[in-house]
Structures are given as C-alpha cells and as structure tokens.
CSV table of C-alpha atoms in Angstrom, one decimal:
chain,number,residue,atom,x,y,z
A,1,MET,CA,-25.4,48.0,-18.2
A,2,THR,CA,-28.5,50.3,-16.7
A,3,ALA,CA,-32.1,50.3,-17.9
A,4,GLU,CA,-31.1,54.4,-18.6
A,5,GLU,CA,-28.2,53.6,-20.4
A,6,ARG,CA,-29.5,50.7,-22.7
A,7,ALA,CA,-32.7,53.1,-23.2
A,8,ALA,CA,-29.9,55.5,-24.2
A,9,LEU,CA,-27.8,53.2,-26.5
A,10,ILE,CA,-31.7,51.9,-28.3
A,11,THR,CA,-32.3,55.8,-29.3
A,12,ALA,CA,-28.3,57.4,-30.1
A,13,ARG,CA,-28.1,54.0,-32.6
A,14,PRO,CA,-31.3,52.8,-33.7
A,15,ASP,CA,-30.7,51.6,-36.9
A,16,GLN,CA,-27.4,49.1,-34.5
A,17,ALA,CA,-30.1,48.3,-32.0
A,18,ARG,CA,-32.1,46.3,-35.0
A,19,GLU,CA,-29.5,44.8,-36.5
A,20,LEU,CA,-28.5,43.4,-33.8
A,21,LEU,CA,-31.7,42.1,-33.5
A,22,ARG,CA,-31.7,40.7,-36.9
A,23,GLN,CA,-28.0,39.1,-36.9
A,24,MET,CA,-29.5,37.2,-33.5
A,25,LEU,CA,-32.5,36.4,-35.0
A,26,ARG,CA,-31.1,34.6,-38.5
A,27,VAL,CA,-29.0,32.4,-35.6
A,28,ARG,CA,-32.2,31.5,-34.2
A,29,ARG,CA,-33.8,30.9,-37.3
A,30,LEU,CA,-30.9,28.8,-38.3
A,31,GLU,CA,-30.9,26.2,-35.4
A,32,GLU,CA,-33.8,25.8,-35.1
A,33,ARG,CA,-34.2,24.1,-38.7
A,34,CYS,CA,-31.3,22.6,-38.5
A,35,VAL,CA,-32.9,20.9,-34.9
A,36,GLU,CA,-36.1,20.1,-37.7
A,37,LEU,CA,-33.6,18.6,-40.5
A,38,TYR,CA,-31.6,16.6,-37.8
A,39,SER,CA,-34.6,14.7,-36.5
A,40,ALA,CA,-35.5,13.9,-40.0
A,41,SER,CA,-32.3,12.6,-40.7
A,42,LYS,CA,-31.6,14.6,-43.5
A,43,ILE,CA,-28.3,16.2,-40.9
A,44,ARG,CA,-26.8,13.7,-38.7
A,45,GLY,CA,-23.6,12.9,-37.1
A,46,PHE,CA,-23.7,15.4,-33.5
A,47,LEU,CA,-25.0,18.8,-33.0
A,48,HIS,CA,-24.9,21.2,-30.6
A,49,VAL,CA,-27.3,24.7,-31.5
A,50,TYR,CA,-26.5,27.6,-29.9
A,51,ILE,CA,-30.4,29.0,-28.8
A,52,GLY,CA,-29.6,31.4,-26.3
A,53,GLU,CA,-26.5,32.8,-26.8
A,54,GLU,CA,-27.7,34.6,-29.7
A,55,ALA,CA,-26.6,37.3,-28.3
A,56,VAL,CA,-22.7,37.1,-27.7
A,57,ALA,CA,-22.2,35.7,-31.1
A,58,ALA,CA,-23.8,38.8,-32.4
A,59,GLY,CA,-22.3,41.5,-30.6
A,60,VAL,CA,-18.9,40.4,-31.0
A,61,MET,CA,-18.9,40.1,-34.3
A,62,SER,CA,-20.3,43.5,-35.0
A,63,ALA,CA,-17.2,44.1,-32.8
A,64,LEU,CA,-14.8,43.2,-35.2
A,65,ARG,CA,-12.7,43.7,-38.8
A,66,PRO,CA,-13.5,41.6,-42.3
A,67,ASP,CA,-9.3,40.8,-41.9
A,68,ASP,CA,-9.9,39.9,-37.7
A,69,ALA,CA,-9.6,35.7,-37.5
A,70,VAL,CA,-12.6,33.9,-35.2
A,71,VAL,CA,-11.6,30.4,-33.5
A,72,ALA,CA,-14.8,28.8,-32.8
A,73,THR,CA,-15.7,25.9,-30.7
A,74,TYR,CA,-18.4,22.8,-32.1
A,75,ARG,CA,-21.1,25.0,-30.9
A,76,GLU,CA,-20.2,27.3,-34.6
A,77,HIS,CA,-22.8,27.4,-36.4
A,78,GLY,CA,-23.5,31.6,-35.2
A,79,HIS,CA,-20.5,32.0,-35.3
A,80,ALA,CA,-19.9,31.4,-39.1
A,81,LEU,CA,-23.3,33.0,-40.1
A,82,LEU,CA,-22.3,36.1,-37.9
A,83,ARG,CA,-18.8,36.5,-39.2
A,84,GLY,CA,-19.7,36.0,-43.6
A,85,VAL,CA,-19.9,32.4,-44.0
A,86,PRO,CA,-23.1,31.8,-46.6
A,87,ALA,CA,-25.6,30.1,-45.0
A,88,THR,CA,-26.6,28.0,-48.6
A,89,ALA,CA,-22.8,26.9,-47.4
A,90,ILE,CA,-23.3,26.7,-43.8
A,91,MET,CA,-26.4,24.8,-44.7
A,92,ALA,CA,-24.7,22.1,-47.3
A,93,GLU,CA,-22.5,21.3,-45.4
A,94,MET,CA,-24.2,20.2,-42.3
A,95,PHE,CA,-26.0,17.6,-44.8
A,96,GLY,CA,-22.3,16.3,-45.4
A,97,HIS,CA,-22.6,18.1,-49.3
A,98,ALA,CA,-19.8,18.7,-51.6
A,99,GLU,CA,-21.1,22.1,-51.7
A,100,GLY,CA,-20.9,23.2,-48.5
A,101,CYS,CA,-17.4,25.3,-46.7
A,102,CYS,CA,-16.0,21.7,-46.1
A,103,ARG,CA,-16.6,20.0,-49.0
A,104,GLY,CA,-19.1,18.3,-46.8
A,105,ARG,CA,-15.8,16.6,-44.7
A,106,GLY,CA,-16.4,18.3,-41.7
A,107,GLY,CA,-20.2,18.8,-41.0
A,108,SER,CA,-21.5,20.3,-37.7
A,109,MET,CA,-19.0,20.6,-35.3
A,110,HIS,CA,-15.7,21.4,-38.6
A,111,LEU,CA,-16.9,24.8,-40.2
A,112,PHE,CA,-14.9,26.4,-41.1
A,113,ASP,CA,-13.9,28.6,-44.3
A,114,ALA,CA,-10.6,31.3,-45.2
A,115,ASP,CA,-11.8,33.6,-47.1
A,116,THR,CA,-14.0,34.7,-44.0
A,117,ARG,CA,-10.8,34.3,-41.6
A,118,PHE,CA,-13.2,32.1,-39.9
A,119,TYR,CA,-10.8,29.3,-39.0
A,120,GLY,CA,-13.2,26.7,-37.2
A,121,GLY,CA,-15.2,24.8,-35.9
A,122,ASN,CA,-12.9,22.6,-33.6
A,123,ALA,CA,-14.4,20.0,-31.5
A,124,ILE,CA,-11.8,19.6,-29.4
A,125,VAL,CA,-12.7,21.5,-25.7
A,126,ALA,CA,-10.3,24.1,-25.2
A,127,GLY,CA,-8.0,22.9,-29.3
A,128,GLY,CA,-8.5,26.6,-30.4
A,129,LEU,CA,-7.0,28.3,-27.9
A,130,PRO,CA,-3.8,27.5,-29.3
A,131,LEU,CA,-4.5,28.6,-32.6
A,132,ALA,CA,-5.4,31.8,-31.7
A,133,VAL,CA,-2.8,32.2,-29.7
A,134,GLY,CA,-0.7,30.9,-33.0
A,135,LEU,CA,-2.5,33.4,-35.5
A,136,ALA,CA,-1.8,36.7,-33.1
A,137,LEU,CA,2.2,35.7,-32.7
A,138,ALA,CA,1.9,35.6,-36.5
A,139,ASP,CA,0.2,39.0,-36.9
A,140,ARG,CA,2.3,40.9,-34.2
A,141,MET,CA,5.5,38.9,-36.0
A,142,GLN,CA,5.2,40.6,-39.7
A,143,GLY,CA,3.3,44.1,-37.4
A,144,ARG,CA,-0.7,43.8,-38.9
A,145,ASP,CA,-3.0,45.6,-36.5
A,146,ARG,CA,-5.5,42.2,-36.5
A,147,VAL,CA,-7.4,41.2,-33.6
A,148,THR,CA,-7.4,37.2,-33.1
A,149,ALA,CA,-11.1,36.4,-31.5
A,150,CYS,CA,-11.0,33.0,-29.6
A,151,PHE,CA,-15.2,31.7,-28.6
A,152,PHE,CA,-14.9,28.8,-25.4
A,153,GLY,CA,-17.0,27.5,-23.6
A,154,GLU,CA,-16.3,28.0,-19.3
A,155,GLY,CA,-15.7,23.9,-19.7
A,156,ALA,CA,-12.5,24.3,-21.4
A,157,MET,CA,-10.7,26.6,-18.4
A,158,ALA,CA,-10.4,22.9,-17.9
A,159,GLU,CA,-8.3,22.4,-19.7
A,160,GLY,CA,-4.1,22.5,-19.8
A,161,GLU,CA,-4.6,24.4,-23.4
A,162,PHE,CA,-6.5,27.5,-21.5
A,163,HIS,CA,-3.8,28.1,-18.8
A,164,GLU,CA,-0.6,28.1,-21.9
A,165,SER,CA,-2.5,29.7,-23.9
A,166,LEU,CA,-3.8,32.2,-21.1
A,167,ASN,CA,-0.1,32.6,-20.6
A,168,LEU,CA,1.7,33.0,-24.0
A,169,ALA,CA,-0.1,36.2,-24.9
A,170,ALA,CA,0.0,37.5,-21.7
A,171,LEU,CA,4.1,37.2,-22.1
A,172,TRP,CA,4.1,37.6,-25.2
A,173,ASP,CA,1.9,40.7,-24.6
A,174,LEU,CA,-0.1,39.2,-28.6
A,175,PRO,CA,-3.3,40.9,-29.9
A,176,VAL,CA,-5.7,38.2,-28.6
A,177,LEU,CA,-9.6,38.4,-27.2
A,178,PHE,CA,-10.2,35.8,-25.1
A,179,CYS,CA,-14.5,34.9,-25.3
A,180,CYS,CA,-15.3,32.8,-22.7
A,181,GLU,CA,-19.0,32.0,-23.2
A,182,ASN,CA,-20.0,30.4,-20.2
A,183,ASN,CA,-23.6,28.3,-19.6
A,184,LEU,CA,-23.3,27.3,-16.3
A,185,TYR,CA,-22.7,23.3,-17.4
A,186,ALA,CA,-19.6,22.3,-19.7
A,187,MET,CA,-21.6,18.8,-21.2
A,188,GLY,CA,-23.6,18.3,-18.8
A,189,THR,CA,-21.4,19.0,-15.2
A,190,ALA,CA,-22.4,22.6,-13.5
A,191,LEU,CA,-19.5,24.9,-12.8
A,192,GLU,CA,-19.1,24.5,-9.0
A,193,ARG,CA,-19.0,21.1,-9.3
A,194,SER,CA,-15.8,21.3,-11.7
A,195,GLU,CA,-14.1,24.9,-10.2
A,196,SER,CA,-13.3,25.5,-7.4
A,197,GLN,CA,-12.9,29.6,-8.7
A,198,THR,CA,-16.7,30.3,-10.2
A,199,ASP,CA,-15.2,34.0,-10.9
A,200,LEU,CA,-14.0,32.6,-14.5
A,201,ALA,CA,-12.6,36.3,-15.0
A,202,LEU,CA,-10.3,36.8,-11.8
A,203,LYS,CA,-9.4,33.1,-12.7
A,204,ALA,CA,-8.2,35.3,-16.0
A,205,ALA,CA,-7.5,38.6,-14.6
A,206,SER,CA,-4.4,35.8,-12.7
A,207,TYR,CA,-2.0,35.6,-15.9
A,208,GLU,CA,-1.9,39.2,-16.2
A,209,VAL,CA,-5.1,39.8,-18.6
A,210,ALA,CA,-7.1,42.4,-18.7
A,211,SER,CA,-10.3,40.2,-18.4
A,212,TRP,CA,-14.7,41.2,-16.5
A,213,ALA,CA,-17.6,39.8,-16.6
A,214,VAL,CA,-20.6,40.2,-19.6
A,215,ASP,CA,-24.5,39.7,-19.0
A,216,GLY,CA,-24.0,37.3,-22.4
A,217,MET,CA,-28.1,37.2,-22.1
A,218,ASP,CA,-27.4,40.9,-23.0
A,219,VAL,CA,-26.0,41.5,-26.3
A,220,LEU,CA,-25.7,46.1,-26.1
A,221,ALA,CA,-24.0,45.2,-22.7
A,222,VAL,CA,-21.9,42.5,-25.7
A,223,GLU,CA,-20.9,45.0,-28.0
A,224,GLU,CA,-20.3,47.1,-26.2
A,225,SER,CA,-17.4,44.8,-24.4
A,226,ALA,CA,-16.2,43.9,-27.1
A,227,ARG,CA,-15.2,46.8,-28.9
A,228,ARG,CA,-14.0,48.0,-25.5
A,229,ALA,CA,-12.0,45.2,-25.2
A,230,VAL,CA,-11.2,45.1,-29.2
A,231,GLU,CA,-10.1,48.9,-29.2
A,232,ALA,CA,-7.6,48.0,-26.4
A,233,VAL,CA,-6.3,45.3,-27.6
A,234,ARG,CA,-6.0,46.4,-31.4
A,235,SER,CA,-4.1,49.8,-30.0
A,236,GLY,CA,-0.8,47.7,-28.2
A,237,GLY,CA,-3.2,46.5,-24.7
A,238,GLY,CA,-2.3,42.9,-24.5
A,239,PRO,CA,-4.8,40.1,-24.6
A,240,HIS,CA,-7.7,40.7,-23.2
A,241,PHE,CA,-10.8,38.2,-21.5
A,242,LEU,CA,-14.8,38.7,-21.4
A,243,GLU,CA,-16.6,36.3,-19.6
A,244,PHE,CA,-20.6,36.0,-21.2
A,245,ARG,CA,-22.5,34.6,-18.1
A,246,THR,CA,-24.9,32.8,-20.7
A,247,TYR,CA,-27.3,30.3,-21.0
A,248,ARG,CA,-28.0,27.4,-23.5
A,249,PHE,CA,-31.4,26.6,-24.4
A,250,ARG,CA,-31.2,23.3,-24.5
A,251,ALA,CA,-29.1,20.5,-24.0
A,252,HIS,CA,-26.3,20.2,-24.7
A,253,SER,CA,-26.2,18.0,-28.3
A,254,MET,CA,-29.0,16.8,-30.3
A,255,PHE,CA,-27.7,12.9,-28.4
A,256,ASP,CA,-28.2,14.8,-24.8
A,257,PRO,CA,-31.1,13.4,-22.5
A,258,GLU,CA,-30.4,15.9,-20.4
A,259,ARG,CA,-31.3,14.9,-16.6
A,260,TYR,CA,-28.1,17.4,-15.6
A,261,ARG,CA,-30.5,20.5,-14.5
A,262,GLU,CA,-34.0,21.0,-14.0
A,263,LYS,CA,-36.7,22.6,-16.1
A,264,ALA,CA,-37.3,25.3,-14.1
A,265,GLU,CA,-34.0,26.3,-14.1
A,266,VAL,CA,-34.2,26.0,-17.7
A,267,GLU,CA,-37.5,28.5,-18.2
A,268,HIS,CA,-36.1,31.5,-15.9
A,269,TRP,CA,-32.9,31.8,-18.2
A,270,MET,CA,-35.4,31.7,-21.5
A,271,GLU,CA,-37.8,34.5,-19.2
A,272,ARG,CA,-34.4,36.4,-20.7
A,273,ASP,CA,-34.0,35.4,-24.2
A,274,PRO,CA,-32.3,37.9,-26.1
A,275,ILE,CA,-34.1,38.4,-28.6
A,276,ALA,CA,-37.9,39.1,-26.9
A,277,SER,CA,-35.6,41.2,-25.0
A,278,LEU,CA,-34.3,43.4,-27.3
A,279,ARG,CA,-37.4,43.1,-29.4
A,280,GLY,CA,-39.4,44.3,-26.4
A,281,GLU,CA,-37.5,46.9,-26.2
A,282,LEU,CA,-36.9,48.1,-29.4
A,283,GLU,CA,-41.2,47.9,-29.4
A,284,ALA,CA,-41.2,50.2,-26.3
A,285,SER,CA,-38.7,52.5,-27.7
A,286,GLY,CA,-41.1,53.1,-31.0
A,287,LEU,CA,-38.5,52.0,-33.5
A,288,LEU,CA,-40.2,49.0,-34.3
A,289,ASP,CA,-43.8,48.0,-35.6
A,290,ALA,CA,-45.4,45.3,-36.6
A,291,ASP,CA,-44.4,45.8,-39.6
A,292,GLY,CA,-40.8,46.5,-39.1
A,293,TRP,CA,-40.8,43.1,-37.2
A,294,ALA,CA,-42.4,41.6,-40.0
A,295,SER,CA,-40.8,42.5,-42.2
A,296,ILE,CA,-37.1,40.8,-40.2
A,297,THR,CA,-38.4,37.5,-39.9
A,298,ARG,CA,-39.7,37.6,-44.0
A,299,ASP,CA,-36.5,38.5,-44.3
A,300,VAL,CA,-34.8,35.9,-42.2
A,301,ASP,CA,-37.0,33.3,-42.7
A,302,ALA,CA,-36.4,33.6,-47.0
A,303,GLU,CA,-32.5,33.2,-46.4
A,304,VAL,CA,-33.0,30.2,-44.6
A,305,ASP,CA,-35.5,28.8,-46.7
A,306,ALA,CA,-32.5,29.1,-49.5
A,307,ALA,CA,-29.9,27.9,-48.1
A,308,VAL,CA,-32.7,24.7,-46.6
A,309,GLU,CA,-32.9,24.2,-50.8
A,310,PHE,CA,-29.5,24.9,-52.2
A,311,ALA,CA,-28.8,21.9,-49.6
A,312,GLU,CA,-31.4,19.2,-50.5
A,313,SER,CA,-29.9,20.0,-53.9
A,314,GLY,CA,-26.3,19.6,-53.0
A,315,THR,CA,-24.4,16.4,-54.3
A,316,LEU,CA,-21.7,14.3,-52.1
A,317,GLU,CA,-17.9,14.2,-52.8
A,318,PRO,CA,-17.5,11.5,-54.9
A,319,LEU,CA,-15.4,8.4,-54.1
A,320,ALA,CA,-12.5,9.4,-56.7
A,321,ASP,CA,-12.0,12.4,-55.1
A,322,LEU,CA,-11.9,10.3,-51.2
A,323,ALA,CA,-8.2,11.0,-51.2
A,324,ARG,CA,-7.7,14.8,-52.0
A,325,HIS,CA,-7.3,17.4,-50.1
A,326,VAL,CA,-5.2,15.1,-47.5
A,327,HIS,CA,-1.9,16.5,-48.6
A,328,SER,CA,-1.9,20.4,-50.4
A,329,GLU,CA,-2.2,20.5,-53.8
A,330,ARG,CA,1.0,21.7,-55.6
A,331,SER,CA,1.9,22.6,-59.0
A,332,THR,CA,4.0,19.9,-61.3
A,333,ALA,CA,4.9,22.3,-63.4
C-alpha cells in the first residue's frame, strides 16, 4: 500500500482508522499490565505476549461478523480481547480465578469463550488448524454463510497438521481463512533455519488455496486484505491464506532468555511499531490531536485498571468442584 493510498484511506474513513488505533492500544496496554503482574508473581505459568503484532488481530477481527468463528494459538490474549471476550474475564483467567472465561482452568494459553465463538487458545503448535477445518466443514454442511478465521505462527507450517488441514480445506472447498502470523521465529528458531521455502504464501498456494503476503505491521493493509479475503471466502470462493509478516517485540515467552536474535534487529522492527505509525499518520492528517489521543489512552487504561481490579478480587475454584467439567453435565430429569 503506497503512502498516497494510505492517506486516502485514512481520510475516507477517519473514524475506522481511530478505532483500529484504539483496538491495538487495548491489546498493548492489557499485555503490558500482564507482564508487570507476571513479574510480581500474580500471574503464573506460561505467558506469551503479542506486543508488536497487534495490527494483525485488530485488522482481521474488524473484517469478521459476530457469528463467524475464531481459532487462535497460545499467544491469543489480543485475539480474545478484540473478539469481544471481556477484559475482566481474560484477566481473571490469567490469575487462575473462577471468574475467568474458563473458570481459571485454562490460564494464559487456553482462553475460550463460546458466546463470542472464540475457540481457543490452543497450546499445541498447529493444533488449532484441524479444529478450524472442522468448524468450517460444519458450517458448509449446515448451509451457513459463516467464516472461520484460524490464526497460527509460521512454526505451524512445519507440522503435519498444517498440510493435512490445507489439503482438506481445499479439497472440500471450505469457508476458512488461514491467518499465518509470521514473526520470523518459531520459538527461538529463525524461519530460514527451519523452512526451505520461506515464501509461506507460495507454500500455501501449492494446495490450490488463494494466498498472498501482507505487511503485518500495517493495520490498514491488514484490514484491507482481511476484508477482501473474508468476502471471497463467504461468497463461496473457498479457503484463503494470508501470510502476515510481523514481529514480536518481546521474547517468545516470559521464560525465554532470547539469545537467538540481535538487539539491533529488534530495534529495527520497533521503529515500525504499528501503534506509533498509525498515530503519527492520523496526527499528520489532522485527524487526531493531543486531546483525542489522551481520551483514547484514558479510556483504555480505565478498562485495563478495571480488569486488574476485578481479577485481584476474584476467587479460586473450590476443591469440591475440581472434578466438574471433566465430562458434560446433563440433566437427570
């Protein structure tokens, strides 16, 4: 997308551009607080933050309908939040409290919410792809015009589930959008050290799936591509694959010493911070002033503060309930 095209798009839809900025900031602020709380041992277990990649979730979610389905990975806090899972329920789940979206049983990597059709949070690399294919198959068999969006990292493309899922989706012409968040490092392994073909869109296209690469640090480009792909999938165009070329600013997880990439590389990518970039463009276009930015940050910070307060006042699930939800509970009447 050229600078002229971007300026025209922002001018034509200033409210949408400001909303995308707000949504990205919601994810950033929520996760920054999660890092603080993890460091204070209030959040435990594993924690994989999305900081730097917010443009992907914000752009794609804006293209989906409420009745569409979303399947994500263990780096899914932003996807869940922007899908509509309340920040309070997400933060309580991080704390392991019963008020969380999974009653504290899932934690950071297993967020789930049936009401918003958010089906994980899946800790197994590539584990969500077969689930997405199943959801899309069910929609097709029922004649529903829904789309299933499946998010995964580039490391998933080395797994057998990726090949099986792409093949079946193409073979059965399923309404699924595969969203590859290529942040260049599958945990600590650089892409070029694990994939002989690093053009991942080209790799997906070998399954006869419409595929193309997108600048994942540009929320406007993400939204435009996602809308085009979602419309094509919904109208019967079969599965689509988008490779979002993005970057995580922090380590793979809070346990990661991050010895596999140079600081200069991280700093280079941070210069393309999607939040700072869009904010700068809005300000340069006269569509966002200091008061407007202060209003956005104030509202976002208030939401995150309320979520933390809710989580800290939560409760642990009673020991007597630990055997519940292992099997489906059915009425005996």
